[in-house]
Tab-separated table of C-alpha atoms in Angstrom:
chain	number	residue	atom	x	y	z
A	1	UNK	CA	-20.856	-45.477	23.686
A	2	UNK	CA	-22.935	-47.990	21.776
A	3	UNK	CA	-25.137	-45.200	20.451
A	4	UNK	CA	-22.107	-43.717	18.721
A	5	UNK	CA	-20.808	-46.953	17.290
A	6	UNK	CA	-24.279	-47.750	15.973
A	7	UNK	CA	-24.547	-44.393	14.203
A	8	UNK	CA	-21.154	-43.916	12.646
A	9	UNK	CA	-22.539	-43.418	9.121
A	10	UNK	CA	-24.897	-40.711	10.376
A	11	UNK	CA	-22.062	-38.999	12.267
A	12	UNK	CA	-19.842	-39.188	9.220
A	13	UNK	CA	-22.610	-37.578	7.195
A	14	UNK	CA	-22.805	-34.828	9.832
A	15	UNK	CA	-19.045	-34.288	9.695
A	16	UNK	CA	-19.156	-34.111	5.908
A	17	UNK	CA	-21.967	-31.565	5.993
A	18	UNK	CA	-20.167	-29.450	8.604
A	19	UNK	CA	-17.052	-29.432	6.449
A	20	UNK	CA	-19.068	-28.571	3.336
A	21	UNK	CA	-20.923	-25.750	5.125
A	22	UNK	CA	-17.668	-24.378	6.492
A	23	UNK	CA	-15.606	-24.595	3.325
A	24	UNK	CA	-18.321	-23.182	1.070
A	25	UNK	CA	-19.361	-20.524	3.581
A	26	UNK	CA	-15.785	-19.438	4.129
A	27	UNK	CA	-14.914	-19.447	0.436
A	28	UNK	CA	-17.826	-17.160	-0.418
A	29	UNK	CA	-17.040	-15.028	2.642
A	30	UNK	CA	-13.469	-14.581	1.385
A	31	UNK	CA	-14.580	-13.519	-2.084
A	32	UNK	CA	-17.336	-11.204	-0.879
A	33	UNK	CA	-15.236	-9.869	2.007
A	34	UNK	CA	-12.293	-9.059	-0.281
A	35	UNK	CA	-14.600	-7.199	-2.666
A	36	UNK	CA	-16.058	-5.292	0.290
A	37	UNK	CA	-12.589	-4.426	1.577
A	38	UNK	CA	-11.593	-3.086	-1.834
A	39	UNK	CA	-14.749	-0.952	-1.732
A	40	UNK	CA	-13.900	0.265	1.764
A	41	UNK	CA	-10.515	1.598	0.660
A	42	UNK	CA	-11.642	2.756	-2.792
A	43	UNK	CA	-11.515	6.415	-3.813
A	44	UNK	CA	-15.264	6.354	-4.614
A	45	UNK	CA	-17.270	7.511	-1.584
A	46	UNK	CA	-20.575	5.690	-2.352
A	47	UNK	CA	-18.690	2.377	-2.557
A	48	UNK	CA	-17.041	3.096	0.776
A	49	UNK	CA	-20.368	3.948	2.359
A	50	UNK	CA	-22.108	0.861	0.954
A	51	UNK	CA	-19.368	-1.429	2.255
A	52	UNK	CA	-19.416	0.249	5.661
A	53	UNK	CA	-23.187	-0.160	5.934
A	54	UNK	CA	-22.858	-3.813	4.946
A	55	UNK	CA	-20.209	-4.483	7.571
A	56	UNK	CA	-22.099	-2.713	10.346
A	57	UNK	CA	-25.271	-4.664	9.566
A	58	UNK	CA	-23.893	-8.159	9.109
A	59	UNK	CA	-21.259	-7.935	11.821
A	60	UNK	CA	-23.910	-7.035	14.356
A	61	UNK	CA	-26.666	-9.528	13.564
A	62	UNK	CA	-26.376	-12.769	15.542
A	63	UNK	CA	-25.650	-15.578	13.115
A	64	UNK	CA	-28.595	-17.572	14.477
A	65	UNK	CA	-30.995	-14.713	13.707
A	66	UNK	CA	-29.540	-14.377	10.255
A	67	UNK	CA	-29.907	-18.095	9.536
A	68	UNK	CA	-33.509	-18.146	10.699
A	69	UNK	CA	-34.275	-15.020	8.687
A	70	UNK	CA	-32.818	-16.643	5.594
A	71	UNK	CA	-34.519	-19.989	6.133
A	72	UNK	CA	-37.955	-18.547	6.845
A	73	UNK	CA	-37.772	-15.126	5.229
A	74	UNK	CA	-36.523	-16.124	1.803
A	75	UNK	CA	-39.568	-18.364	1.048
A	76	UNK	CA	-41.803	-15.404	1.949
A	77	UNK	CA	-39.852	-13.418	-0.617
A	78	UNK	CA	-40.428	-16.171	-3.167
A	79	UNK	CA	-36.913	-17.603	-3.035
A	80	UNK	CA	-36.867	-21.322	-2.312
A	81	UNK	CA	-33.411	-22.295	-1.183
A	82	UNK	CA	-32.596	-25.668	0.415
A	83	UNK	CA	-31.730	-25.243	4.102
A	84	UNK	CA	-28.152	-26.316	3.426
A	85	UNK	CA	-27.707	-23.365	1.079
A	86	UNK	CA	-29.466	-21.031	3.518
A	87	UNK	CA	-26.774	-22.141	5.976
A	88	UNK	CA	-23.988	-21.461	3.479
A	89	UNK	CA	-25.513	-18.063	2.673
A	90	UNK	CA	-25.757	-17.093	6.336
A	91	UNK	CA	-22.183	-18.126	7.075
A	92	UNK	CA	-20.958	-16.292	3.965
A	93	UNK	CA	-22.857	-13.062	4.587
A	94	UNK	CA	-21.772	-12.916	8.206
A	95	UNK	CA	-18.208	-14.083	7.578
A	96	UNK	CA	-17.729	-11.551	4.769
A	97	UNK	CA	-18.201	-8.666	7.204
A	98	UNK	CA	-15.384	-9.993	9.394
A	99	UNK	CA	-13.159	-10.868	6.425
A	100	UNK	CA	-13.643	-7.330	5.118
A	101	UNK	CA	-12.555	-5.771	8.398
A	102	UNK	CA	-9.535	-8.057	8.669
A	103	UNK	CA	-8.370	-7.233	5.169
A	104	UNK	CA	-8.979	-3.545	5.712
A	105	UNK	CA	-6.965	-3.484	8.912
A	106	UNK	CA	-4.255	-5.494	7.145
A	107	UNK	CA	-4.203	-2.874	4.396
A	108	UNK	CA	-3.928	-0.164	7.031
A	109	UNK	CA	-0.729	-1.719	8.380
A	110	UNK	CA	1.035	-0.900	5.091
A	111	UNK	CA	2.686	2.521	5.332
A	112	UNK	CA	0.969	5.119	3.150
A	113	UNK	CA	4.347	5.982	1.601
A	114	UNK	CA	4.507	2.572	-0.097
A	115	UNK	CA	1.209	3.239	-1.824
A	116	UNK	CA	2.405	6.709	-2.816
A	117	UNK	CA	5.643	5.297	-4.231
A	118	UNK	CA	3.599	2.768	-6.195
A	119	UNK	CA	1.346	5.513	-7.542
A	120	UNK	CA	4.378	7.592	-8.460
A	121	UNK	CA	5.662	4.876	-10.795
A	122	UNK	CA	2.321	4.930	-12.563
A	123	UNK	CA	0.354	2.094	-10.965
A	124	UNK	CA	-3.399	2.663	-10.728
A	125	UNK	CA	-5.674	1.832	-7.774
A	126	UNK	CA	-5.870	-1.894	-8.491
A	127	UNK	CA	-2.178	-2.160	-9.396
A	128	UNK	CA	-1.177	-0.504	-6.130
A	129	UNK	CA	-3.377	-2.909	-4.180
A	130	UNK	CA	-2.353	-6.013	-6.077
A	131	UNK	CA	1.400	-5.590	-6.381
A	132	UNK	CA	2.343	-3.474	-3.381
A	133	UNK	CA	-0.277	-3.264	-0.645
A	134	UNK	CA	-1.971	-6.670	-0.534
A	135	UNK	CA	1.220	-8.774	-0.693
A	136	UNK	CA	2.463	-6.897	2.366
A	137	UNK	CA	-0.911	-6.847	4.077
A	138	UNK	CA	-1.482	-10.551	3.513
A	139	UNK	CA	1.094	-11.598	6.075
A	140	UNK	CA	-0.662	-9.709	8.827
A	141	UNK	CA	-4.041	-10.971	7.635
A	142	UNK	CA	-3.381	-14.715	7.841
A	143	UNK	CA	-4.019	-15.140	11.577
A	144	UNK	CA	-7.189	-12.985	11.647
A	145	UNK	CA	-8.488	-14.847	8.592
A	146	UNK	CA	-7.790	-18.171	10.319
A	147	UNK	CA	-9.857	-16.836	13.214
A	148	UNK	CA	-12.747	-16.180	10.837
A	149	UNK	CA	-12.379	-19.717	9.500
A	150	UNK	CA	-12.568	-21.153	13.014
A	151	UNK	CA	-15.563	-18.932	13.741
A	152	UNK	CA	-17.136	-20.365	10.592
A	153	UNK	CA	-16.470	-23.957	11.760
A	154	UNK	CA	-18.069	-23.225	15.102
A	155	UNK	CA	-20.815	-21.029	13.662
A	156	UNK	CA	-21.850	-23.791	11.306
A	157	UNK	CA	-23.259	-25.612	14.346
A	158	UNK	CA	-26.049	-23.024	14.423
A	159	UNK	CA	-27.284	-24.447	11.129
A	160	UNK	CA	-28.740	-27.243	13.274
A	161	UNK	CA	-31.489	-24.745	14.106
A	162	UNK	CA	-32.623	-24.758	10.498
A	163	UNK	CA	-32.476	-28.536	10.179
A	164	UNK	CA	-29.226	-28.881	8.298
A	165	UNK	CA	-27.952	-32.355	9.112
A	166	UNK	CA	-24.514	-31.406	10.368
A	167	UNK	CA	-22.614	-32.485	13.496
A	168	UNK	CA	-24.738	-30.628	16.048
A	169	UNK	CA	-28.020	-31.631	14.421
A	170	UNK	CA	-26.984	-35.299	14.375
A	171	UNK	CA	-25.862	-35.027	17.992
A	172	UNK	CA	-29.192	-33.575	19.022
A	173	UNK	CA	-31.067	-36.346	17.233
A	174	UNK	CA	-28.968	-39.022	18.905
A	175	UNK	CA	-29.476	-37.310	22.242
A	176	UNK	CA	-33.235	-37.381	21.779
A	177	UNK	CA	-33.018	-41.086	21.033
A	178	UNK	CA	-30.592	-42.015	23.833
A	179	UNK	CA	-30.584	-39.222	26.433
A	180	UNK	CA	-26.801	-39.346	26.737
A	181	UNK	CA	-26.228	-35.623	26.345
A	182	UNK	CA	-22.847	-35.386	28.107
A	183	UNK	CA	-21.220	-38.168	26.132
A	184	UNK	CA	-22.688	-37.089	22.820
A	185	UNK	CA	-21.809	-33.428	23.149
A	186	UNK	CA	-18.302	-34.293	24.365
A	187	UNK	CA	-17.865	-36.233	21.130
A	188	UNK	CA	-19.331	-33.371	19.105
A	189	UNK	CA	-17.039	-30.922	20.882
A	190	UNK	CA	-14.036	-33.109	20.144
A	191	UNK	CA	-14.983	-33.184	16.473
A	192	UNK	CA	-15.211	-29.379	16.301
A	193	UNK	CA	-11.935	-29.095	18.189
A	194	UNK	CA	-10.217	-31.426	15.720
A	195	UNK	CA	-11.506	-29.428	12.764
A	196	UNK	CA	-10.481	-26.069	14.272
A	197	UNK	CA	-7.024	-27.285	15.277
A	198	UNK	CA	-6.509	-28.608	11.763
A	199	UNK	CA	-7.410	-25.218	10.339
A	200	UNK	CA	-5.147	-23.384	12.803
A	201	UNK	CA	-2.267	-25.692	11.876
A	202	UNK	CA	-2.787	-25.032	8.170
A	203	UNK	CA	-2.938	-21.307	8.929
A	204	UNK	CA	0.475	-21.382	10.573
A	205	UNK	CA	1.884	-23.215	7.553
A	206	UNK	CA	0.425	-20.573	5.241
A	207	UNK	CA	1.776	-17.763	7.403
A	208	UNK	CA	5.254	-19.224	7.219
A	209	UNK	CA	4.972	-19.772	3.491
A	210	UNK	CA	4.069	-16.144	2.738
A	211	UNK	CA	6.967	-14.726	4.764
A	212	UNK	CA	10.035	-14.231	2.592
A	213	UNK	CA	12.733	-16.630	3.793
A	214	UNK	CA	15.231	-14.134	5.119
A	215	UNK	CA	12.742	-11.551	6.310
A	216	UNK	CA	10.705	-13.689	8.665
A	217	UNK	CA	9.732	-11.449	11.562
A	218	UNK	CA	10.027	-12.668	15.092
A	219	UNK	CA	6.866	-13.605	16.903
A	220	UNK	CA	5.500	-10.744	18.954
A	221	UNK	CA	5.970	-12.792	22.097
A	222	UNK	CA	9.660	-13.139	21.285
A	223	UNK	CA	9.924	-9.430	20.602
A	224	UNK	CA	8.313	-8.616	23.930
A	225	UNK	CA	10.867	-10.778	25.659
A	226	UNK	CA	13.698	-8.980	23.943
A	227	UNK	CA	14.673	-11.888	21.744
A	228	UNK	CA	15.357	-9.389	18.984
A	229	UNK	CA	18.898	-8.988	20.261
A	230	UNK	CA	19.581	-12.691	19.915
B	1	UNK	CA	20.150	10.189	-21.636
B	2	UNK	CA	18.815	9.868	-25.137
B	3	UNK	CA	15.509	11.588	-24.323
B	4	UNK	CA	17.352	14.808	-23.596
B	5	UNK	CA	18.664	15.391	-27.070
B	6	UNK	CA	20.965	18.388	-27.153
B	7	UNK	CA	19.073	19.600	-30.209
B	8	UNK	CA	16.029	20.688	-28.222
B	9	UNK	CA	16.047	24.471	-28.180
B	10	UNK	CA	16.334	26.171	-24.854
B	11	UNK	CA	13.342	28.338	-24.103
B	12	UNK	CA	11.037	25.655	-25.528
B	13	UNK	CA	8.074	24.313	-23.587
B	14	UNK	CA	9.067	23.797	-19.950
B	15	UNK	CA	9.012	20.180	-18.764
B	16	UNK	CA	7.238	21.200	-15.579
B	17	UNK	CA	5.040	24.252	-15.504
B	18	UNK	CA	3.268	25.313	-12.320
B	19	UNK	CA	0.828	28.167	-12.817
B	20	UNK	CA	-1.043	30.038	-10.123
B	21	UNK	CA	-1.246	27.005	-7.831
B	22	UNK	CA	-2.940	27.245	-4.457
B	23	UNK	CA	-3.178	24.405	-1.990
B	24	UNK	CA	-5.339	24.390	1.102
B	25	UNK	CA	-5.355	21.841	3.907
B	26	UNK	CA	-8.635	22.801	5.543
B	27	UNK	CA	-8.186	26.391	6.680
B	28	UNK	CA	-4.434	26.269	6.256
B	29	UNK	CA	-3.079	27.557	2.962
B	30	UNK	CA	0.064	25.575	2.214
B	31	UNK	CA	0.737	27.061	-1.223
B	32	UNK	CA	-0.075	30.587	-2.335
B	33	UNK	CA	-0.227	31.401	-6.042
B	34	UNK	CA	2.867	29.441	-7.018
B	35	UNK	CA	4.343	29.990	-10.498
B	36	UNK	CA	7.342	27.887	-11.456
B	37	UNK	CA	8.697	26.694	-14.791
B	38	UNK	CA	11.414	24.082	-15.005
B	39	UNK	CA	13.052	23.643	-18.380
B	40	UNK	CA	14.607	20.598	-19.953
B	41	UNK	CA	17.879	19.672	-18.324
B	42	UNK	CA	17.486	22.224	-15.577
B	43	UNK	CA	18.299	21.307	-11.989
B	44	UNK	CA	16.373	23.359	-9.467
B	45	UNK	CA	16.878	23.335	-5.707
B	46	UNK	CA	13.798	24.111	-3.671
B	47	UNK	CA	14.802	25.341	-0.238
B	48	UNK	CA	13.139	26.885	2.761
B	49	UNK	CA	12.305	26.195	6.368
B	50	UNK	CA	10.173	23.249	7.448
B	51	UNK	CA	6.530	23.975	6.763
B	52	UNK	CA	7.296	26.485	4.024
B	53	UNK	CA	5.417	24.345	1.479
B	54	UNK	CA	8.314	22.931	-0.513
B	55	UNK	CA	7.427	19.267	0.002
B	56	UNK	CA	3.782	20.055	-0.667
B	57	UNK	CA	4.704	21.690	-3.968
B	58	UNK	CA	6.798	18.663	-4.875
B	59	UNK	CA	3.902	16.332	-4.066
B	60	UNK	CA	1.430	18.478	-5.974
B	61	UNK	CA	3.560	18.269	-9.117
B	62	UNK	CA	3.170	14.498	-8.962
B	63	UNK	CA	-0.449	14.931	-7.890
B	64	UNK	CA	0.037	12.931	-4.719
B	65	UNK	CA	-1.762	16.009	-3.392
B	66	UNK	CA	-4.596	17.591	-5.321
B	67	UNK	CA	-4.312	21.305	-5.901
B	68	UNK	CA	-6.982	23.795	-4.861
B	69	UNK	CA	-6.477	26.270	-7.715
B	70	UNK	CA	-4.243	26.843	-10.723
B	71	UNK	CA	-2.792	24.256	-13.048
B	72	UNK	CA	0.261	22.074	-13.463
B	73	UNK	CA	1.504	21.019	-16.887
B	74	UNK	CA	3.948	18.228	-17.607
B	75	UNK	CA	5.557	18.710	-21.011
B	76	UNK	CA	2.716	21.027	-21.960
B	77	UNK	CA	-0.015	18.590	-20.939
B	78	UNK	CA	-2.198	19.494	-17.967
B	79	UNK	CA	-2.287	16.913	-15.187
B	80	UNK	CA	-5.640	15.143	-15.437
B	81	UNK	CA	-7.931	14.207	-12.578
B	82	UNK	CA	-7.539	10.766	-11.010
B	83	UNK	CA	-7.627	7.912	-13.483
B	84	UNK	CA	-5.644	6.076	-16.093
B	85	UNK	CA	-4.344	9.221	-17.796
B	86	UNK	CA	-3.070	10.567	-14.518
B	87	UNK	CA	-1.263	7.316	-13.766
B	88	UNK	CA	0.421	7.489	-17.176
B	89	UNK	CA	1.437	11.117	-16.844
B	90	UNK	CA	2.539	10.625	-13.266
B	91	UNK	CA	4.992	7.938	-14.331
B	92	UNK	CA	6.626	10.546	-16.604
B	93	UNK	CA	7.799	12.295	-13.459
B	94	UNK	CA	9.938	10.184	-11.161
B	95	UNK	CA	9.658	10.742	-7.442
B	96	UNK	CA	12.169	10.001	-4.711
B	97	UNK	CA	10.905	10.195	-1.142
B	98	UNK	CA	12.549	11.134	2.113
B	99	UNK	CA	11.646	7.739	3.593
B	100	UNK	CA	12.718	5.752	0.471
B	101	UNK	CA	9.444	3.792	0.404
B	102	UNK	CA	10.931	0.720	-1.197
B	103	UNK	CA	8.513	-2.179	-1.458
B	104	UNK	CA	9.820	-4.351	1.402
B	105	UNK	CA	8.471	-7.630	0.030
B	106	UNK	CA	10.376	-7.245	-3.246
B	107	UNK	CA	14.093	-7.628	-3.883
B	108	UNK	CA	15.997	-4.604	-5.150
B	109	UNK	CA	15.785	-5.662	-8.781
B	110	UNK	CA	12.060	-6.380	-8.493
B	111	UNK	CA	11.462	-2.966	-6.959
B	112	UNK	CA	12.977	-1.535	-10.117
B	113	UNK	CA	11.179	-3.774	-12.625
B	114	UNK	CA	7.686	-3.460	-11.120
B	115	UNK	CA	6.835	-0.213	-12.920
B	116	UNK	CA	8.195	-1.121	-16.358
B	117	UNK	CA	6.546	-4.574	-16.374
B	118	UNK	CA	3.177	-3.693	-14.826
B	119	UNK	CA	2.693	-0.160	-16.152
B	120	UNK	CA	4.612	-0.083	-19.422
B	121	UNK	CA	4.213	-3.739	-20.392
B	122	UNK	CA	7.940	-4.317	-20.839
B	123	UNK	CA	8.881	-8.016	-20.777
B	124	UNK	CA	10.302	-9.315	-17.523
B	125	UNK	CA	13.649	-10.267	-19.069
B	126	UNK	CA	14.133	-6.908	-20.751
B	127	UNK	CA	13.076	-5.012	-17.629
B	128	UNK	CA	15.445	-7.100	-15.516
B	129	UNK	CA	18.330	-6.353	-17.849
B	130	UNK	CA	17.624	-2.625	-17.667
B	131	UNK	CA	17.196	-2.810	-13.900
B	132	UNK	CA	20.594	-4.455	-13.561
B	133	UNK	CA	22.129	-1.639	-15.613
B	134	UNK	CA	20.370	1.009	-13.520
B	135	UNK	CA	21.430	-0.612	-10.260
B	136	UNK	CA	24.993	-0.711	-11.550
B	137	UNK	CA	24.709	2.950	-12.461
B	138	UNK	CA	23.756	3.838	-8.876
B	139	UNK	CA	26.617	1.695	-7.580
B	140	UNK	CA	24.652	-1.310	-6.340
B	141	UNK	CA	26.169	-4.135	-8.339
B	142	UNK	CA	25.976	-7.241	-6.183
B	143	UNK	CA	22.955	-5.989	-4.222
B	144	UNK	CA	20.372	-6.721	-6.932
B	145	UNK	CA	18.818	-9.614	-5.070
B	146	UNK	CA	18.837	-8.120	-1.593
B	147	UNK	CA	15.604	-7.319	0.168
B	148	UNK	CA	15.300	-3.672	1.249
B	149	UNK	CA	15.614	-4.642	4.915
B	150	UNK	CA	19.126	-5.937	4.191
B	151	UNK	CA	20.267	-2.640	2.659
B	152	UNK	CA	21.542	0.498	4.360
B	153	UNK	CA	19.560	3.717	4.087
B	154	UNK	CA	21.875	5.084	1.436
B	155	UNK	CA	21.612	1.885	-0.566
B	156	UNK	CA	17.828	1.867	-0.232
B	157	UNK	CA	17.620	5.436	-1.473
B	158	UNK	CA	19.786	4.566	-4.466
B	159	UNK	CA	17.475	1.649	-5.282
B	160	UNK	CA	14.598	4.126	-5.050
B	161	UNK	CA	16.366	6.409	-7.544
B	162	UNK	CA	16.907	3.456	-9.887
B	163	UNK	CA	13.230	2.518	-9.489
B	164	UNK	CA	12.160	5.994	-10.547
B	165	UNK	CA	14.659	6.080	-13.445
B	166	UNK	CA	13.346	2.751	-14.750
B	167	UNK	CA	10.218	4.547	-15.937
B	168	UNK	CA	12.416	6.750	-18.148
B	169	UNK	CA	10.911	9.884	-16.638
B	170	UNK	CA	11.046	13.293	-18.262
B	171	UNK	CA	11.856	14.825	-14.905
B	172	UNK	CA	12.708	13.710	-11.391
B	173	UNK	CA	11.361	15.084	-8.129
B	174	UNK	CA	13.431	14.595	-4.992
B	175	UNK	CA	11.579	15.254	-1.749
B	176	UNK	CA	14.333	15.693	0.846
B	177	UNK	CA	16.132	12.582	-0.379
B	178	UNK	CA	18.900	12.705	2.218
B	179	UNK	CA	17.036	13.975	5.283
B	180	UNK	CA	16.457	10.497	6.694
B	181	UNK	CA	20.012	9.314	6.080
B	182	UNK	CA	22.937	8.923	8.412
B	183	UNK	CA	25.548	11.611	7.717
B	184	UNK	CA	28.137	9.154	6.432
B	185	UNK	CA	25.918	7.878	3.611
B	186	UNK	CA	24.450	11.203	2.476
B	187	UNK	CA	27.228	11.717	-0.030
B	188	UNK	CA	26.715	8.435	-1.834
B	189	UNK	CA	23.167	9.557	-2.649
B	190	UNK	CA	24.211	13.103	-3.527
B	191	UNK	CA	26.895	11.682	-5.832
B	192	UNK	CA	24.288	9.689	-7.745
B	193	UNK	CA	22.115	12.788	-8.006
B	194	UNK	CA	25.071	14.840	-9.208
B	195	UNK	CA	25.771	12.296	-11.949
B	196	UNK	CA	22.133	12.400	-12.966
B	197	UNK	CA	22.228	16.170	-13.160
B	198	UNK	CA	25.384	16.060	-15.253
B	199	UNK	CA	23.737	13.568	-17.585
B	200	UNK	CA	21.092	16.179	-18.318
B	201	UNK	CA	18.154	15.002	-16.214
B	202	UNK	CA	15.558	17.652	-15.398
B	203	UNK	CA	15.378	17.750	-11.600
B	204	UNK	CA	13.532	19.491	-8.812
B	205	UNK	CA	15.248	18.839	-5.503
B	206	UNK	CA	13.726	19.744	-2.166
B	207	UNK	CA	16.760	19.813	0.054
B	208	UNK	CA	18.518	21.094	3.122
B	209	UNK	CA	21.884	20.281	1.553
B	210	UNK	CA	23.039	23.790	0.729
B	211	UNK	CA	26.387	22.555	-0.565
B	212	UNK	CA	24.607	20.402	-3.123
B	213	UNK	CA	22.279	23.256	-4.084
B	214	UNK	CA	25.220	25.539	-4.595
B	215	UNK	CA	27.442	23.126	-6.456
B	216	UNK	CA	25.040	21.187	-8.645
B	217	UNK	CA	21.877	23.206	-9.149
B	218	UNK	CA	21.259	25.730	-11.915
B	219	UNK	CA	18.741	27.660	-9.908
B	220	UNK	CA	17.669	28.012	-6.308
B	221	UNK	CA	14.040	28.640	-5.435
B	222	UNK	CA	13.442	29.867	-1.907
B	223	UNK	CA	10.026	29.350	-0.324
B	224	UNK	CA	8.588	30.740	2.855
B	225	UNK	CA	5.039	30.480	4.237
B	226	UNK	CA	3.708	28.885	1.057
B	227	UNK	CA	5.129	31.469	-1.326
B	228	UNK	CA	8.109	31.607	-3.632
B	229	UNK	CA	9.968	34.529	-2.096
B	230	UNK	CA	13.066	34.613	-4.216
B	231	UNK	CA	14.843	32.641	-6.896
B	232	UNK	CA	18.053	32.941	-8.805
B	233	UNK	CA	21.450	31.476	-9.561
B	234	UNK	CA	22.908	29.642	-6.560
B	235	UNK	CA	26.019	31.792	-6.285
B	236	UNK	CA	23.979	34.981	-6.400
B	237	UNK	CA	21.407	33.638	-3.951
B	238	UNK	CA	23.838	32.342	-1.373
B	239	UNK	CA	26.194	35.301	-1.447
B	240	UNK	CA	23.744	38.148	-1.937
B	241	UNK	CA	20.132	37.214	-1.257
B	242	UNK	CA	17.727	40.021	-2.028
B	243	UNK	CA	14.827	39.391	0.325
B	244	UNK	CA	14.984	39.818	4.065
B	245	UNK	CA	13.321	36.418	4.563
B	246	UNK	CA	16.036	34.686	2.544
B	247	UNK	CA	18.709	36.549	4.489
B	248	UNK	CA	17.148	35.434	7.765
B	249	UNK	CA	16.896	31.836	6.576
B	250	UNK	CA	20.488	31.715	5.354
B	251	UNK	CA	21.826	33.367	8.476
B	252	UNK	CA	20.228	30.606	10.529
B	253	UNK	CA	21.611	27.680	8.578
B	254	UNK	CA	24.884	28.739	7.032
B	255	UNK	CA	27.033	29.395	10.132
B	256	UNK	CA	26.957	25.690	10.956
């Protein structure tokens, strides 16, 4: 236990870096993933194809491989990026593929007739998405997007492999110094758990906030149990 | 309806002009060389069996379906390809769907104001005022702030009519507007449509409501297998159809 108490500042630095990696990586993933999703549902075939290719590539590369490729491949290509930003880039590129698919499937839950009605009153592609489809799709997207956030929290631990001083990296260093792997990784696990639970809690708040007050659907579990009659 | 000034000469440019239109879905030809002109203030019933192509024609006029051949003109202007011009022209023709298609996340009044504010740039307060008037006109005073889920089917369809009217369309398309409704609320929608027709709105109504077609419409167009088989005045059509296909169709539905 002493090893932890002695290294609180280092651990705090690791926590801060994990949070920074996660928040930045997720933010860029949201922006890029939304743009990709718009491409995937756009009426322009080359945009659809490009977005599909992107998703299939980045969804299927292990994050660790991607991070190592970025950290060691970019310098070969003449791009010198600090490892922290390689980590952010890897989390963003990978996360965007999942964000894109979540938004696309959210869009697909909106009945086609709503989009047709929106087109019939003169809204264009972006107007239909912005005012009619996305506001409806967003409700169904909150939980999947929270899942991507949690995956980003957990995935950020892989940045330890490219020497970003985040929670896992700090834990490894302390383990090398003290050989108390079980204790140290229990603490690290608890830290990740706390971060993920915090995110999940916020996600539920957001989900409730985006449901119109008198149209809040029952949870699926309630529906399955026949609570709809209540 | 100020846009239908009585001074406009009959026989002028039709509001909707369909010329030589074909529509294919893969190998299936849904529309075969359709010609149809609808003049200002005219109310046309489009009838026929399921699968005869009447809904497809309705959707083509609003370009929710692209056509394979021919052309469609709205007020003399050809419908453009996808893009800003199409969106503008499309909003000149209101559309009412069988399944209402209200935006479920918006209250009734906001369903009606969305088009005017986002497409026409009308201020929110002005659009709201007009929406309130339109909702009153379709008999929904007091329901302005209800979400669609809290409205009955008939009420939802009337909101949908108000939503289409808010764009001040030159013509209205009704694609089986009462087919998804419970029998007891069909009339409240037909009444609104009858008032619209009497006010001079140009209307194309795909319908199975033969009573409505007979009472309210100026002309009946009968389709079968993607073709316009016969058209004429309702009384003439229902009492003495000329084509065998129309006779067969009427004999199947009218006894009930």
